[in-house]
PDB file of C-alpha atoms and ligand atoms in Angstrom:
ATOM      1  CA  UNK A 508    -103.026   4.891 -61.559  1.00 68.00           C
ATOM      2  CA  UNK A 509    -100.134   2.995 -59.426  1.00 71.00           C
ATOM      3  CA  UNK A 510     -97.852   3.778 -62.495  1.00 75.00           C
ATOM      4  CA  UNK A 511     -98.771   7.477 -62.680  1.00 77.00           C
ATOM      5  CA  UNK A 512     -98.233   8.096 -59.182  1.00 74.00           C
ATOM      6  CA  UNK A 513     -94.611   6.585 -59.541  1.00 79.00           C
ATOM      7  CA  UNK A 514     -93.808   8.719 -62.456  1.00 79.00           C
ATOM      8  CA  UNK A 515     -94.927  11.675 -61.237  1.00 78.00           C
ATOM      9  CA  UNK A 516     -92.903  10.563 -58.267  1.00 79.00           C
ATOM     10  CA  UNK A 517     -89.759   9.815 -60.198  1.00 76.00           C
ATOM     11  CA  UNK A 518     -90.119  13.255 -62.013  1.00 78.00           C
ATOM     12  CA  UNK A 519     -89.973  15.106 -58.313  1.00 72.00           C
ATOM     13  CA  UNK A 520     -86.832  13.133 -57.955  1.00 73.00           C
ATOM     14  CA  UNK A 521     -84.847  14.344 -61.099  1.00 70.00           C
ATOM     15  CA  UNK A 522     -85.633  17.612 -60.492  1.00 71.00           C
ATOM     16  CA  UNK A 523     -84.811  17.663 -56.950  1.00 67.00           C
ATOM     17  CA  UNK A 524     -81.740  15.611 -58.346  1.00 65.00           C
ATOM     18  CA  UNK A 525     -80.608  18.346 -61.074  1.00 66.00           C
ATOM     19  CA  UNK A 526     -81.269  21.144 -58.038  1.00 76.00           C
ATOM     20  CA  UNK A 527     -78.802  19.601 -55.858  1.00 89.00           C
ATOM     21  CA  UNK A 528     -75.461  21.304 -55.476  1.00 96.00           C
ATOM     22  CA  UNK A 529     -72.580  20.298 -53.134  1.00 97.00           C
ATOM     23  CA  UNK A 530     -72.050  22.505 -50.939  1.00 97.00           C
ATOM     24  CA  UNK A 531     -67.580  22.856 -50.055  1.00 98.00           C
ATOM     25  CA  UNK A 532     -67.038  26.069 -47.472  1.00 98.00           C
ATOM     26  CA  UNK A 533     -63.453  26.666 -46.381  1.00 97.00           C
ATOM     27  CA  UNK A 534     -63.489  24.851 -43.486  1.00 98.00           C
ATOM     28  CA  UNK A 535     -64.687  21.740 -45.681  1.00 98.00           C
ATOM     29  CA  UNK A 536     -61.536  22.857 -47.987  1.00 98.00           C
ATOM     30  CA  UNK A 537     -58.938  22.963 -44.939  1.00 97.00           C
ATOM     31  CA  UNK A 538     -59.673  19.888 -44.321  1.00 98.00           C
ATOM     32  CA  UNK A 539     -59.457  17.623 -47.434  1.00 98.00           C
ATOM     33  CA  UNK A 540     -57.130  15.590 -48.324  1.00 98.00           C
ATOM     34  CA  UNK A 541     -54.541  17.610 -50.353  1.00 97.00           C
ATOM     35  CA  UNK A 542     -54.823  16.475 -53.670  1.00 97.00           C
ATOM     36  CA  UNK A 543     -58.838  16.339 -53.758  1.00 98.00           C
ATOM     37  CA  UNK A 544     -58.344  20.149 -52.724  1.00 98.00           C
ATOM     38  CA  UNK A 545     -55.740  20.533 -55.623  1.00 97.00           C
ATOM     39  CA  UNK A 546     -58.097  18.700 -58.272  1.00 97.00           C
ATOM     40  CA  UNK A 547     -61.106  21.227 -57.238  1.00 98.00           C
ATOM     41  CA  UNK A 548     -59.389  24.232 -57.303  1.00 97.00           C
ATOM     42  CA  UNK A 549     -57.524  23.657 -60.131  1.00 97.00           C
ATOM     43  CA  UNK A 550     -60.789  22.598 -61.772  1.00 98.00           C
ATOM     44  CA  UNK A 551     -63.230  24.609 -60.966  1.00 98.00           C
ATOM     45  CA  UNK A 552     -61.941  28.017 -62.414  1.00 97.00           C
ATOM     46  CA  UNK A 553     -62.975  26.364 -66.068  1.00 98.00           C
ATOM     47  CA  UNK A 554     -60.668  25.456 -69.123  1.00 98.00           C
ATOM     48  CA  UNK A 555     -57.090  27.130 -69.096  1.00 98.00           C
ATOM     49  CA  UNK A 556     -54.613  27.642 -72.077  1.00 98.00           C
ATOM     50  CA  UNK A 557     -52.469  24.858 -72.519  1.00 98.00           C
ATOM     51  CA  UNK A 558     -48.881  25.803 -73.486  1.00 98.00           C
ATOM     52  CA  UNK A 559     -45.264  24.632 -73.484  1.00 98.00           C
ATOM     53  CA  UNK A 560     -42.459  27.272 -72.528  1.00 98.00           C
ATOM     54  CA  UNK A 561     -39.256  26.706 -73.663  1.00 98.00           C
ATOM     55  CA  UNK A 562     -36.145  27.702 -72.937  1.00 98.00           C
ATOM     56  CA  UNK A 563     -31.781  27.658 -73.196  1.00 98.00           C
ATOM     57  CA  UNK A 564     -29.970  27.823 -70.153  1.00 97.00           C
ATOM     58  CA  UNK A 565     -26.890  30.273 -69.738  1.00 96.00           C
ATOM     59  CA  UNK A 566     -24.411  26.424 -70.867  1.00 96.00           C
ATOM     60  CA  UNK A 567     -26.958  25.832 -74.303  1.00 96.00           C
ATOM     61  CA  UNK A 568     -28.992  23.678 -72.496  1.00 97.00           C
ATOM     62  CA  UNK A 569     -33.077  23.514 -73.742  1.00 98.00           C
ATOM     63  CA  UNK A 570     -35.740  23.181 -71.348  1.00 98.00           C
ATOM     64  CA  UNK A 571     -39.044  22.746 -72.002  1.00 98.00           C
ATOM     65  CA  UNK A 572     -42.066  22.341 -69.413  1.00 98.00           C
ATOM     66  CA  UNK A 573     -45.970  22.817 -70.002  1.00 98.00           C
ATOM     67  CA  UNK A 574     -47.412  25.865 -68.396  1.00 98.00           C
ATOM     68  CA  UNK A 575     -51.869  26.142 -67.566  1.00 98.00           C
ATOM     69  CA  UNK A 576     -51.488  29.584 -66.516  1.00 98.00           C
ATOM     70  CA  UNK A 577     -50.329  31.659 -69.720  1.00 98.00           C
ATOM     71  CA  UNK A 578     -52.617  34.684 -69.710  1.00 98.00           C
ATOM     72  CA  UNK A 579     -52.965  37.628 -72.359  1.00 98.00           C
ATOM     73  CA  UNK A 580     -52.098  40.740 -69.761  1.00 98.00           C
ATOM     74  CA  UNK A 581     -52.550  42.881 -72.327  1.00 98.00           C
ATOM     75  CA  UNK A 582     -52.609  44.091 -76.400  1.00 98.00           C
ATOM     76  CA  UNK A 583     -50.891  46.996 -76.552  1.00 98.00           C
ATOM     77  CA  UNK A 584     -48.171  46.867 -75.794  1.00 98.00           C
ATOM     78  CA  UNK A 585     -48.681  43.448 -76.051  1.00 98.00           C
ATOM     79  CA  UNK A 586     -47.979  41.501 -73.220  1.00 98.00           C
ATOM     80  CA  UNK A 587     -48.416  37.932 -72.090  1.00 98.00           C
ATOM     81  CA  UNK A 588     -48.301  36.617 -68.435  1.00 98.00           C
ATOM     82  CA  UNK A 589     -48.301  33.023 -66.817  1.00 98.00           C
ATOM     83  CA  UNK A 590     -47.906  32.088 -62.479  1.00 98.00           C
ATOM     84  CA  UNK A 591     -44.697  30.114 -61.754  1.00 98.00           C
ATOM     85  CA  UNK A 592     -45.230  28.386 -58.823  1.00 97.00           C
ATOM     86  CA  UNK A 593     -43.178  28.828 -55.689  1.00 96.00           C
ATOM     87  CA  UNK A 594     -39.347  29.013 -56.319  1.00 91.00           C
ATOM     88  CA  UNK A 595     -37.993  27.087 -52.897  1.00 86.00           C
ATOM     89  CA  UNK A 596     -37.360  23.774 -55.309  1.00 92.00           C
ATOM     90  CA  UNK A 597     -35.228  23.848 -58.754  1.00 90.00           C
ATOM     91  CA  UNK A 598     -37.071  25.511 -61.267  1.00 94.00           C
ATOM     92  CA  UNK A 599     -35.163  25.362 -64.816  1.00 97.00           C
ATOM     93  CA  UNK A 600     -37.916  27.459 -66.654  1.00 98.00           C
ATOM     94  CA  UNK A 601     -38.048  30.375 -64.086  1.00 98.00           C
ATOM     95  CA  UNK A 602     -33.413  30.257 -63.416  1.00 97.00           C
ATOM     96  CA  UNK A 603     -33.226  30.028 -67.790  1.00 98.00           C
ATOM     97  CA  UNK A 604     -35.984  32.904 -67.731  1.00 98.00           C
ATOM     98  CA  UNK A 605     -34.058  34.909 -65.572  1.00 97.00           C
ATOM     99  CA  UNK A 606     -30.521  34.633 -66.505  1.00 97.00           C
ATOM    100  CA  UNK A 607     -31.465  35.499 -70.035  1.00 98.00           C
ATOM    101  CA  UNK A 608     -34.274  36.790 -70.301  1.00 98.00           C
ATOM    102  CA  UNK A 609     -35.810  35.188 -73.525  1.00 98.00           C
ATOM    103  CA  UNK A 610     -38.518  32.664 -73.679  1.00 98.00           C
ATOM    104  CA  UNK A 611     -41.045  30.701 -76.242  1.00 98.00           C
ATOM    105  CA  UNK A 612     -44.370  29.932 -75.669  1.00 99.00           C
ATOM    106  CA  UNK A 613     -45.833  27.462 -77.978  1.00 98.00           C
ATOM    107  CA  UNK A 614     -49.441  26.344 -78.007  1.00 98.00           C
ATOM    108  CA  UNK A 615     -50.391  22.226 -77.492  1.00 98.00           C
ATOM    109  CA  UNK A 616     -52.040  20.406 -80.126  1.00 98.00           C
ATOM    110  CA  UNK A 617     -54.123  16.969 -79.599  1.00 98.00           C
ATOM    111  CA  UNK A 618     -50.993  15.506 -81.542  1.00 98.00           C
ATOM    112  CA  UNK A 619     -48.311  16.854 -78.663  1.00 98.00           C
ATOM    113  CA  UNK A 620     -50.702  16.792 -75.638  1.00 98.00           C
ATOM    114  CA  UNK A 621     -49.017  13.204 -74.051  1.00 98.00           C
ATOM    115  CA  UNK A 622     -45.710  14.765 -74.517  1.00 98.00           C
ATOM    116  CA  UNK A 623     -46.510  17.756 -73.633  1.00 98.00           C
ATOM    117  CA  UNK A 624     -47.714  16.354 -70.470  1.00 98.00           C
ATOM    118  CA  UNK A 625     -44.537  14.750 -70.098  1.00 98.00           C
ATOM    119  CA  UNK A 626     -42.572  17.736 -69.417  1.00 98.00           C
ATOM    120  CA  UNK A 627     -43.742  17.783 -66.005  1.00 98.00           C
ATOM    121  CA  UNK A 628     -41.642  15.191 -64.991  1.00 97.00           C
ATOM    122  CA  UNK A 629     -38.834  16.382 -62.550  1.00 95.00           C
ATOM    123  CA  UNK A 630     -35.404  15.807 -65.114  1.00 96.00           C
ATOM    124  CA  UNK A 631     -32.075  17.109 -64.661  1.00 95.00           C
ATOM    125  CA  UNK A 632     -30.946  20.354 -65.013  1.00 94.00           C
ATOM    126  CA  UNK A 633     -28.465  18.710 -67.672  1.00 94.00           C
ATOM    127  CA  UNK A 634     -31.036  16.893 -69.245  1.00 96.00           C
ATOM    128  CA  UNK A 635     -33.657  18.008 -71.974  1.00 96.00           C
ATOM    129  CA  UNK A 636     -37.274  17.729 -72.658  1.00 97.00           C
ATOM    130  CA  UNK A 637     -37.283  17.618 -76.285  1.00 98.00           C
ATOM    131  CA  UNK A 638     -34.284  14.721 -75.752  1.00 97.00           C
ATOM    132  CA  UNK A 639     -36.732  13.114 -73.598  1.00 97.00           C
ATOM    133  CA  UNK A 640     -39.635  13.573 -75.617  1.00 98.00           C
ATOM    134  CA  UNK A 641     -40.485  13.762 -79.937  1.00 98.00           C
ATOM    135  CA  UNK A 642     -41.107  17.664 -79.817  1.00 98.00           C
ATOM    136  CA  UNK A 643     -38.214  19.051 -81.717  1.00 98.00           C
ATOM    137  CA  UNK A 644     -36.285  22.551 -80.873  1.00 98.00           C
ATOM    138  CA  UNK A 645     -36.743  25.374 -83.582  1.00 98.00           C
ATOM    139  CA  UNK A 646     -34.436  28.243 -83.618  1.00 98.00           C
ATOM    140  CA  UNK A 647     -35.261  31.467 -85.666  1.00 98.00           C
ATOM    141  CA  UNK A 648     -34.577  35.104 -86.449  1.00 97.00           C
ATOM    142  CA  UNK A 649     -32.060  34.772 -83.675  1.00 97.00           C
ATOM    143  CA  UNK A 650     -33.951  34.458 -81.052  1.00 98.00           C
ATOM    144  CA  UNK A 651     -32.016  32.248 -78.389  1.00 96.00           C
ATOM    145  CA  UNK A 652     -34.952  30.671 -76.973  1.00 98.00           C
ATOM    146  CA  UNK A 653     -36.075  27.593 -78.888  1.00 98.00           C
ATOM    147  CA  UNK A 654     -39.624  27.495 -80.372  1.00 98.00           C
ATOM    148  CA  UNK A 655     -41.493  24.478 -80.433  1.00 98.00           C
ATOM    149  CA  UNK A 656     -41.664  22.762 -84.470  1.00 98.00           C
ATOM    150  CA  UNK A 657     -44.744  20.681 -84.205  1.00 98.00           C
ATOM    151  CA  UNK A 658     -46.721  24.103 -82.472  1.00 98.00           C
ATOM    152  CA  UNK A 659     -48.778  26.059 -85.163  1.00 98.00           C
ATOM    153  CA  UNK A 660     -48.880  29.098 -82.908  1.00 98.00           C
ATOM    154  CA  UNK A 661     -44.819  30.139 -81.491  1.00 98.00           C
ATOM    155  CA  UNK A 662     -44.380  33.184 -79.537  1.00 98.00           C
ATOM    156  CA  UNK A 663     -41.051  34.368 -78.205  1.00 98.00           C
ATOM    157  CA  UNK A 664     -41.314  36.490 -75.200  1.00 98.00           C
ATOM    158  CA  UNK A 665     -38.875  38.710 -73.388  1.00 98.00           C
ATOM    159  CA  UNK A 666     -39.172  38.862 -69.513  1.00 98.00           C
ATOM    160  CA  UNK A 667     -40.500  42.392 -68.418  1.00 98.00           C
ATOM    161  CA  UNK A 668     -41.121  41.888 -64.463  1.00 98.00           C
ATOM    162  CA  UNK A 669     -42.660  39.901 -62.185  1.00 98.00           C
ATOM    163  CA  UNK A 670     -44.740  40.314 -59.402  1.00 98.00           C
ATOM    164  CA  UNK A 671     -44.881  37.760 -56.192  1.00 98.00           C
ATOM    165  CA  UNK A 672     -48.023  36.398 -54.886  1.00 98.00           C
ATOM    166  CA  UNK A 673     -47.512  37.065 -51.279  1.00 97.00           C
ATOM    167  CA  UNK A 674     -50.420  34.680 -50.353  1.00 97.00           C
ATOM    168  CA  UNK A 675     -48.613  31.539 -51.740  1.00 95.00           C
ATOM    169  CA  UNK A 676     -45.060  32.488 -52.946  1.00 97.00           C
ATOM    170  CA  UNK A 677     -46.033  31.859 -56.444  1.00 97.00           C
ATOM    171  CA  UNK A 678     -44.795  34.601 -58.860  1.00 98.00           C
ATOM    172  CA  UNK A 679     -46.408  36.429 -61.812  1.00 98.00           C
ATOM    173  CA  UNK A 680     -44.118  36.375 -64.766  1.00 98.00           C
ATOM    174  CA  UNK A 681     -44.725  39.040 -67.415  1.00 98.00           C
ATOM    175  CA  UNK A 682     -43.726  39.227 -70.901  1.00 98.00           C
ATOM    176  CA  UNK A 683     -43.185  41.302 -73.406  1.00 98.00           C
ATOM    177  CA  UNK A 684     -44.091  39.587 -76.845  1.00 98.00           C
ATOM    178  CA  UNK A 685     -41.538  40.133 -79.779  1.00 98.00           C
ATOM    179  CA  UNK A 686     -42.374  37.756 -82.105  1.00 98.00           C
ATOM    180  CA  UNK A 687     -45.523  35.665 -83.098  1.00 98.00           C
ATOM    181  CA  UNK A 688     -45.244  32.722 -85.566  1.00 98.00           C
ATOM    182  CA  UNK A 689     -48.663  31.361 -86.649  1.00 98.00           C
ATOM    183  CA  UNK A 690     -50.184  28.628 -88.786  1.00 98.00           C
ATOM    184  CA  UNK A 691     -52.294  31.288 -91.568  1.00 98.00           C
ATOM    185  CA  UNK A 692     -54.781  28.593 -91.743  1.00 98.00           C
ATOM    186  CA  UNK A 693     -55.844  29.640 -87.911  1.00 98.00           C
ATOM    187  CA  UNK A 694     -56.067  32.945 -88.488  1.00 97.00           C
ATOM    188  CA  UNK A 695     -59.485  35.050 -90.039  1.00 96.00           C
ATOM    189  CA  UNK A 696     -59.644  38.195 -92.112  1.00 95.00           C
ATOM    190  CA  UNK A 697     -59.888  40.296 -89.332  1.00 95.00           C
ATOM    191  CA  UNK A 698     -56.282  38.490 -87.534  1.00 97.00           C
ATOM    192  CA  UNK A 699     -58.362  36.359 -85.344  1.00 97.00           C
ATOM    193  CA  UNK A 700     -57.027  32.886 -84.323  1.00 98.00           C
ATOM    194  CA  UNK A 701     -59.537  29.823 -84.622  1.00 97.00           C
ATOM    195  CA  UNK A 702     -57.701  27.644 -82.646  1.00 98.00           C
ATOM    196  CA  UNK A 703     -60.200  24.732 -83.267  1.00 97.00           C
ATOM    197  CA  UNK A 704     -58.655  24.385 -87.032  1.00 97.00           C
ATOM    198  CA  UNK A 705     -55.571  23.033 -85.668  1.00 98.00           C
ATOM    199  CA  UNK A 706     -56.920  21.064 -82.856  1.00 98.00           C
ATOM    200  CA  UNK A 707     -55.259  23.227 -80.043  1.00 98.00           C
ATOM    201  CA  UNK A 708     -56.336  21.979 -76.812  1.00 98.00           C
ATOM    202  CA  UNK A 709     -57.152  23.187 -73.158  1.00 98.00           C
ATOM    203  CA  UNK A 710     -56.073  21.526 -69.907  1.00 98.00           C
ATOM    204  CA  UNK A 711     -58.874  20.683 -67.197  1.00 98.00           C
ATOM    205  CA  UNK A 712     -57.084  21.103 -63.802  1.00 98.00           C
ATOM    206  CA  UNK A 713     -53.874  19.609 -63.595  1.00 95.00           C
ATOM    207  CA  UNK A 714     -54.588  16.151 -65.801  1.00 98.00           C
ATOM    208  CA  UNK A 715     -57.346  16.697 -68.462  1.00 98.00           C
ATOM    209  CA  UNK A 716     -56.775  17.812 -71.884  1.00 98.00           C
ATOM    210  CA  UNK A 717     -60.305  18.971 -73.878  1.00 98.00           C
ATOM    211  CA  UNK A 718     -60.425  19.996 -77.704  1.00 98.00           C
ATOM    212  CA  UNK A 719     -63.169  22.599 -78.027  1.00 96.00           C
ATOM    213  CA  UNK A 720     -65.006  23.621 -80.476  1.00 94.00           C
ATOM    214  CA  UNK A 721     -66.142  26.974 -81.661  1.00 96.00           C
ATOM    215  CA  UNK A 722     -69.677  27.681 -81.555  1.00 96.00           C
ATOM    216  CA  UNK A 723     -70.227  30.867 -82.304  1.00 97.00           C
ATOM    217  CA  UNK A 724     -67.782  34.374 -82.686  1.00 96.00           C
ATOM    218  CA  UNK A 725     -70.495  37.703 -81.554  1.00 97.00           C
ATOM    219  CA  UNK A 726     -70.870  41.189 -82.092  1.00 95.00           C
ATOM    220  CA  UNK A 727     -69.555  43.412 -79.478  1.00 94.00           C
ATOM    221  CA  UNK A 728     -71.503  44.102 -77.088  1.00 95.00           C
ATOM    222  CA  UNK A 729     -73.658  47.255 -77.146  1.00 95.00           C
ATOM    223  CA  UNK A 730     -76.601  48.243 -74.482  1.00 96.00           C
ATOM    224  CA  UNK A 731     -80.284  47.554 -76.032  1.00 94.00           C
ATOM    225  CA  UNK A 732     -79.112  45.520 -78.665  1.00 93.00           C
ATOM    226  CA  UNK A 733     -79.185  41.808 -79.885  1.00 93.00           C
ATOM    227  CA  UNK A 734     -76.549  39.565 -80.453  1.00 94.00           C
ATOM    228  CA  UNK A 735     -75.438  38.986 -83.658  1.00 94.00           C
ATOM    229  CA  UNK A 736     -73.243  36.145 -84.965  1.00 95.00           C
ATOM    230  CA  UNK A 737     -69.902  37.683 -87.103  1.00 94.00           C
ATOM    231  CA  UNK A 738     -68.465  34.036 -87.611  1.00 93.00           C
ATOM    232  CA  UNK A 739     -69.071  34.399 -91.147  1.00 86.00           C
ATOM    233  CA  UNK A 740     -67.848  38.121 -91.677  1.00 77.00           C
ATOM    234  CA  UNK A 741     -66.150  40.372 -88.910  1.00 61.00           C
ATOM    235  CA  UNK A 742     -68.107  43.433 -87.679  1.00 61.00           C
ATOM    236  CA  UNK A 743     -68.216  46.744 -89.437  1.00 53.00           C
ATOM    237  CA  UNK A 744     -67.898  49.150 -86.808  1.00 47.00           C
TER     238      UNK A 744
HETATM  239  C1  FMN B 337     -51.189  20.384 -66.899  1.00 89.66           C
HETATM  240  C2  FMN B 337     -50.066  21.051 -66.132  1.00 89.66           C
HETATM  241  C3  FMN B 337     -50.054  22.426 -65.982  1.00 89.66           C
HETATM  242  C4  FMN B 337     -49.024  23.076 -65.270  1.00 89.66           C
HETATM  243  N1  FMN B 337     -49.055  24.425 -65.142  1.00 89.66           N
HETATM  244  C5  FMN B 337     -48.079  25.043 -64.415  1.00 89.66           C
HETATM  245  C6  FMN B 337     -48.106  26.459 -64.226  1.00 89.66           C
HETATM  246  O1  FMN B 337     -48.983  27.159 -64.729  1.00 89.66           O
HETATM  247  N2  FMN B 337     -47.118  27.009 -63.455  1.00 89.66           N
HETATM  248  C7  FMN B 337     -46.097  26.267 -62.913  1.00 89.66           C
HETATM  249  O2  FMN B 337     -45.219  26.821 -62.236  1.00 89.66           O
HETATM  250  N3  FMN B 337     -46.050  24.924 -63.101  1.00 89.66           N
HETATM  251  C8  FMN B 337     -47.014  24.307 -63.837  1.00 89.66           C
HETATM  252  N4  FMN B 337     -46.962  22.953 -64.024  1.00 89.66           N
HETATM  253  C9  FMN B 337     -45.822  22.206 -63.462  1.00 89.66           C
HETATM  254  C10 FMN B 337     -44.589  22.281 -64.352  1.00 89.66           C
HETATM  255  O3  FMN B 337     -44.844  21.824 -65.667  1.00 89.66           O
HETATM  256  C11 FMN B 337     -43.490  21.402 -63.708  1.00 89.66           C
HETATM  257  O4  FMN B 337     -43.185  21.939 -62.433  1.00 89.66           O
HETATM  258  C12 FMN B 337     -42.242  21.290 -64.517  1.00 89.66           C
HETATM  259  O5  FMN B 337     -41.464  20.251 -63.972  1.00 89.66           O
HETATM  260  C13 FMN B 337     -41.413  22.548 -64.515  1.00 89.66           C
HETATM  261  O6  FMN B 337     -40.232  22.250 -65.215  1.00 89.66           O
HETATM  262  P1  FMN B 337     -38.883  23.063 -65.108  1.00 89.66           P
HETATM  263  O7  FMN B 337     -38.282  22.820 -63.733  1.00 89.66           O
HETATM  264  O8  FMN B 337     -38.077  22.481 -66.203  1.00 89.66           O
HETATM  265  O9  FMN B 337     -39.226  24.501 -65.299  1.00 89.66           O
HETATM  266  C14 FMN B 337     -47.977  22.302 -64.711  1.00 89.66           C
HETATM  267  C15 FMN B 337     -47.985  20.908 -64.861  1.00 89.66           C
HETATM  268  C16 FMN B 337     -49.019  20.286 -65.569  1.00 89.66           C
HETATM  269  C17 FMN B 337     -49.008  18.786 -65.741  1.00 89.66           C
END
């Protein structure tokens, strides 16, 4: 009877356990420590694209430095946007960007992701990632932004505009793309990219890399009407 009680006990517990949520406001926010506020925000918003951009300064010289914030904008025409964070400190991605214009953006694999991460680290204007790390520098069709070798997806980009984010002095870069280079493997009948196949991965705030994997591709949606899995054959209609 004793034991019964305690389970049924125990039972109230885990439920009132699993019911909890912790409870931040922005006063609570304001007042943490700066990089617990940094890990939650950055967090919180779910998994983000995890690319590298690259690009050749004015003198020849390659950067490269990973990016969380790459967006699609866009399809037709088709355009691609990331936030570059505030310019008062040197910024070789955002000066290379703007004094020509041209830029990569090259998806991270589980086989890049510690270099990759790398990138972040504060080097020399004079001094190159891909030196510094083992992803190699591709150059094609002209294009005078390097691509990234070991990446199966490449896309060069041409700046378009940008937009500043009064709030925080961050700035929204967008980009035109002109040229997409993809592993055929990825991609389905229909042009869309399974980027499980090649192990491309997805950051977690500001330190975690994830490798997802694809449960399910649906119908689109219509009113009244069930969901129905097209993973095996795109839709008709
Ligand atoms: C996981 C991760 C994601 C990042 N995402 C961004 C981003 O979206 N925007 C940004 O401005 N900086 C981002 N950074 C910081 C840049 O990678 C870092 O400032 C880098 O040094 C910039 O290099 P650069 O001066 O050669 O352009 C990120 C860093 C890490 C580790």
């Amino acid at each position: 009877m004793l034991v019964l009680f305690y389970l049924i006990l125990f039972n109230f517990f885990v439920i009132f356990v699993k019911q909890f949520m912790e409870r931040f406001t922005t006063k609570d926010l304001e007042e943490l420590p700066s990089r617990q506020r940094a890990h939650l925000i950055n967090s919180i918003s779910g998994y983000k694209s995890a690319n590298l951009i690259a690009t050749r300064s004015e003198d020849g010289v390659p950067n490269l430095a990973i990016f969380s914030s790459v967006v699609h904008l866009g399809s037709n025409p088709a355009l691609l946007g990331f936030v570059m964070r505030p310019i008062g400190v040197e910024r070789h991605t955002y000066d290379n960007i703007k004094s020509t214009l041209h830029y990569t953006i090259n998806a991270i694999t589980k086989e890049m992701y510690r270099d990759a991460h790398h990138t972040a680290a504060k080097y020399k204007e004079h001094e190159s990632e891909f030196t510094m790390t083992s992803l190699e520098e591709s150059y094609k069709d002209g294009f005078q932004a390097p691509y990234v070798k070991q990446s199966p997806i490449q896309i060069g980009c041409r700046w378009v505009n940008e937009y500043p984010i009064e709030e925080n002095g961050c700035i929204l870069i967008v980009g035109a793309v002109e040229s997409i280079y993809v592993v055929p493997e990825l991609l389905h009948s229909d042009h869309w990219a399974q980027l499980d196949r090649m192990d491309i991965m997805t950051i977690v705030g500001l330190d975690g890399y994830a490798l997802p994997n694809l449960e399910d591709r649906l119908e689109y949606a219509k009113p009244n009407q069930s969901q129905n899995s097209i993973l095996n054959g795109s839709q008709k209609d």
